[in-house]
PDB file of C-alpha atoms in Angstrom:
ATOM      1  CA  VAL R  66     -27.483   6.857 -71.714  1.00 93.00           C
ATOM      2  CA  LYS R  67     -27.235   9.845 -69.432  1.00 93.00           C
ATOM      3  CA  VAL R  68     -28.225  13.242 -70.751  1.00 95.00           C
ATOM      4  CA  CYS R  69     -26.035  16.259 -70.018  1.00 96.00           C
ATOM      5  CA  THR R  70     -26.520  19.850 -71.071  1.00 96.00           C
ATOM      6  CA  VAL R  71     -24.619  23.073 -70.600  1.00 97.00           C
ATOM      7  CA  VAL R  72     -25.851  26.298 -69.018  1.00 97.00           C
ATOM      8  CA  GLY R  73     -24.255  29.692 -69.431  1.00 95.00           C
ATOM      9  CA  PHE R  74     -22.693  28.793 -72.773  1.00 93.00           C
ATOM     10  CA  PRO R  75     -20.310  30.028 -74.101  1.00 87.00           C
ATOM     11  CA  LEU R  76     -18.684  32.511 -71.681  1.00 84.00           C
ATOM     12  CA  GLY R  77     -20.842  32.201 -68.583  1.00 92.00           C
ATOM     13  CA  ALA R  78     -22.027  35.787 -68.962  1.00 94.00           C
ATOM     14  CA  THR R  79     -25.686  35.121 -68.176  1.00 96.00           C
ATOM     15  CA  THR R  80     -26.909  35.949 -64.686  1.00 96.00           C
ATOM     16  CA  SER R  81     -27.121  33.410 -61.890  1.00 97.00           C
ATOM     17  CA  THR R  82     -30.913  33.606 -62.072  1.00 97.00           C
ATOM     18  CA  VAL R  83     -30.848  32.660 -65.747  1.00 97.00           C
ATOM     19  CA  LYS R  84     -28.387  29.815 -65.129  1.00 97.00           C
ATOM     20  CA  ALA R  85     -30.539  28.467 -62.286  1.00 98.00           C
ATOM     21  CA  PHE R  86     -33.621  28.654 -64.523  1.00 98.00           C
ATOM     22  CA  GLU R  87     -31.776  26.892 -67.362  1.00 97.00           C
ATOM     23  CA  THR R  88     -30.689  24.215 -64.891  1.00 98.00           C
ATOM     24  CA  LYS R  89     -34.201  23.570 -63.569  1.00 98.00           C
ATOM     25  CA  GLU R  90     -35.652  23.581 -67.082  1.00 98.00           C
ATOM     26  CA  ALA R  91     -33.002  21.152 -68.325  1.00 98.00           C
ATOM     27  CA  ILE R  92     -33.620  18.749 -65.451  1.00 98.00           C
ATOM     28  CA  GLN R  93     -37.381  18.969 -65.943  1.00 98.00           C
ATOM     29  CA  ASN R  94     -36.766  18.017 -69.575  1.00 97.00           C
ATOM     30  CA  GLY R  95     -34.640  14.994 -68.701  1.00 97.00           C
ATOM     31  CA  ALA R  96     -31.080  16.159 -68.052  1.00 98.00           C
ATOM     32  CA  ASP R  97     -29.123  13.918 -65.694  1.00 98.00           C
ATOM     33  CA  GLU R  98     -26.076  16.179 -65.445  1.00 98.00           C
ATOM     34  CA  ILE R  99     -25.400  19.895 -65.791  1.00 98.00           C
ATOM     35  CA  ASP R 100     -22.261  21.466 -67.205  1.00 98.00           C
ATOM     36  CA  MET R 101     -22.002  25.148 -66.383  1.00 98.00           C
ATOM     37  CA  VAL R 102     -19.592  27.761 -67.675  1.00 97.00           C
ATOM     38  CA  ILE R 103     -18.172  30.066 -65.036  1.00 96.00           C
ATOM     39  CA  ASN R 104     -18.555  33.785 -65.517  1.00 97.00           C
ATOM     40  CA  VAL R 105     -15.146  34.303 -67.116  1.00 95.00           C
ATOM     41  CA  GLY R 106     -15.453  38.096 -67.071  1.00 96.00           C
ATOM     42  CA  ALA R 107     -16.252  38.167 -63.360  1.00 97.00           C
ATOM     43  CA  LEU R 108     -13.320  35.884 -62.576  1.00 97.00           C
ATOM     44  CA  LYS R 109     -10.892  37.924 -64.655  1.00 96.00           C
ATOM     45  CA  SER R 110     -12.072  41.154 -63.011  1.00 97.00           C
ATOM     46  CA  GLY R 111     -11.592  39.672 -59.537  1.00 96.00           C
ATOM     47  CA  ASP R 112     -15.257  39.398 -58.551  1.00 98.00           C
ATOM     48  CA  LEU R 113     -14.763  36.056 -56.816  1.00 98.00           C
ATOM     49  CA  ALA R 114     -17.921  36.391 -54.714  1.00 98.00           C
ATOM     50  CA  LEU R 115     -20.001  36.615 -57.887  1.00 98.00           C
ATOM     51  CA  VAL R 116     -18.276  33.571 -59.391  1.00 98.00           C
ATOM     52  CA  GLU R 117     -18.847  31.510 -56.253  1.00 98.00           C
ATOM     53  CA  SER R 118     -22.488  32.548 -55.838  1.00 98.00           C
ATOM     54  CA  ASP R 119     -23.077  31.880 -59.545  1.00 98.00           C
ATOM     55  CA  ILE R 120     -21.800  28.317 -59.188  1.00 98.00           C
ATOM     56  CA  ARG R 121     -23.733  27.819 -55.954  1.00 98.00           C
ATOM     57  CA  ALA R 122     -26.975  28.937 -57.653  1.00 98.00           C
ATOM     58  CA  VAL R 123     -26.595  26.186 -60.245  1.00 98.00           C
ATOM     59  CA  VAL R 124     -25.602  23.593 -57.634  1.00 98.00           C
ATOM     60  CA  GLU R 125     -28.686  24.443 -55.563  1.00 98.00           C
ATOM     61  CA  ALA R 126     -30.960  24.418 -58.619  1.00 98.00           C
ATOM     62  CA  SER R 127     -29.626  21.024 -59.687  1.00 98.00           C
ATOM     63  CA  GLY R 128     -30.852  19.139 -56.632  1.00 96.00           C
ATOM     64  CA  ASP R 129     -29.178  15.730 -56.665  1.00 96.00           C
ATOM     65  CA  LYS R 130     -27.908  15.990 -60.252  1.00 98.00           C
ATOM     66  CA  LEU R 131     -24.192  16.236 -61.013  1.00 97.00           C
ATOM     67  CA  VAL R 132     -22.800  19.704 -61.685  1.00 98.00           C
ATOM     68  CA  LYS R 133     -19.600  20.099 -63.671  1.00 98.00           C
ATOM     69  CA  VAL R 134     -17.999  23.536 -63.774  1.00 98.00           C
ATOM     70  CA  ILE R 135     -16.241  24.512 -66.988  1.00 97.00           C
ATOM     71  CA  ILE R 136     -13.495  27.022 -66.252  1.00 96.00           C
ATOM     72  CA  GLU R 137     -12.478  27.736 -69.890  1.00 94.00           C
ATOM     73  CA  ALA R 138      -8.804  27.296 -68.971  1.00 95.00           C
ATOM     74  CA  CYS R 139      -7.409  28.620 -72.256  1.00 93.00           C
ATOM     75  CA  LEU R 140      -8.644  32.104 -71.304  1.00 94.00           C
ATOM     76  CA  LEU R 141      -7.186  32.078 -67.784  1.00 96.00           C
ATOM     77  CA  THR R 142      -3.824  32.502 -66.105  1.00 96.00           C
ATOM     78  CA  ASP R 143      -2.648  29.677 -63.873  1.00 97.00           C
ATOM     79  CA  GLN R 144      -3.604  31.728 -60.815  1.00 98.00           C
ATOM     80  CA  GLU R 145      -7.115  32.234 -62.223  1.00 98.00           C
ATOM     81  CA  LYS R 146      -7.398  28.498 -62.971  1.00 97.00           C
ATOM     82  CA  VAL R 147      -6.559  27.715 -59.352  1.00 98.00           C
ATOM     83  CA  LEU R 148      -9.075  30.291 -58.101  1.00 98.00           C
ATOM     84  CA  ALA R 149     -11.778  28.949 -60.422  1.00 98.00           C
ATOM     85  CA  CYS R 150     -11.214  25.395 -59.192  1.00 98.00           C
ATOM     86  CA  GLN R 151     -11.229  26.481 -55.554  1.00 98.00           C
ATOM     87  CA  LEU R 152     -14.466  28.409 -56.034  1.00 98.00           C
ATOM     88  CA  ALA R 153     -16.113  25.475 -57.821  1.00 98.00           C
ATOM     89  CA  GLN R 154     -15.125  23.185 -54.976  1.00 97.00           C
ATOM     90  CA  LYS R 155     -16.242  25.644 -52.289  1.00 97.00           C
ATOM     91  CA  ALA R 156     -19.614  26.148 -53.997  1.00 98.00           C
ATOM     92  CA  GLY R 157     -20.324  22.409 -53.958  1.00 97.00           C
ATOM     93  CA  SER R 158     -19.870  21.336 -57.566  1.00 98.00           C
ATOM     94  CA  ASP R 159     -18.950  17.744 -58.382  1.00 97.00           C
ATOM     95  CA  PHE R 160     -16.393  18.219 -61.163  1.00 96.00           C
ATOM     96  CA  VAL R 161     -14.229  20.829 -62.843  1.00 97.00           C
ATOM     97  CA  LYS R 162     -13.661  20.774 -66.590  1.00 96.00           C
ATOM     98  CA  THR R 163     -11.100  22.526 -68.753  1.00 94.00           C
ATOM     99  CA  SER R 164     -13.114  23.898 -71.639  1.00 92.00           C
ATOM    100  CA  THR R 165     -16.273  24.129 -73.673  1.00 88.00           C
ATOM    101  CA  GLY R 166     -14.412  23.486 -76.915  1.00 82.00           C
ATOM    102  CA  PHE R 167     -15.795  26.800 -78.150  1.00 84.00           C
ATOM    103  CA  SER R 168     -12.858  29.052 -77.388  1.00 81.00           C
ATOM    104  CA  THR R 169      -9.242  29.175 -78.542  1.00 81.00           C
ATOM    105  CA  GLY R 170      -8.017  25.938 -76.984  1.00 78.00           C
ATOM    106  CA  GLY R 171      -8.972  22.727 -75.285  1.00 79.00           C
ATOM    107  CA  ALA R 172      -7.557  20.565 -72.544  1.00 84.00           C
ATOM    108  CA  THR R 173      -3.821  20.469 -71.964  1.00 90.00           C
ATOM    109  CA  ILE R 174      -1.878  18.083 -69.775  1.00 95.00           C
ATOM    110  CA  ALA R 175      -0.559  21.026 -67.769  1.00 96.00           C
ATOM    111  CA  ASP R 176      -4.077  22.345 -67.118  1.00 95.00           C
ATOM    112  CA  VAL R 177      -5.403  18.953 -66.057  1.00 95.00           C
ATOM    113  CA  ARG R 178      -2.427  18.487 -63.730  1.00 96.00           C
ATOM    114  CA  LEU R 179      -2.910  21.941 -62.174  1.00 96.00           C
ATOM    115  CA  MET R 180      -6.641  21.403 -61.748  1.00 96.00           C
ATOM    116  CA  ARG R 181      -6.147  17.971 -60.143  1.00 96.00           C
ATOM    117  CA  GLU R 182      -3.499  19.355 -57.786  1.00 96.00           C
ATOM    118  CA  THR R 183      -5.931  22.111 -56.815  1.00 97.00           C
ATOM    119  CA  VAL R 184      -9.089  20.080 -56.181  1.00 96.00           C
ATOM    120  CA  GLY R 185      -7.447  16.875 -54.978  1.00 93.00           C
ATOM    121  CA  PRO R 186      -8.457  13.271 -55.596  1.00 88.00           C
ATOM    122  CA  ASP R 187     -11.997  13.470 -54.217  1.00 88.00           C
ATOM    123  CA  MET R 188     -13.408  15.808 -56.862  1.00 89.00           C
ATOM    124  CA  GLY R 189     -13.815  14.942 -60.525  1.00 78.00           C
TER     125      GLY R 189
END
């Protein structure tokens, strides 16, 4: 059984330094995979550089472990969903995910379709 944990829960508002620390600590304690929540506030305010560097910090801290980026799609416009997926891909993550299950909605067929169209078949 693989162990996965989430960093930056629930809205990704912690700093990149904290997320990287959480990632390293989780791996040291046996995590095989890391789910991270993007900084929703930064994305919505247009600070794309912060979102990308935030994801990259977790990817770098994870070493060879899988990193899955949760975009919390129910809080985003379609344009923001596309941007979030592009940033996750550019920063080197392995997967994109729709939601934490904490907010107002979960996965929808339309969101999954949009995310797949954005990242293509080679990214989970």
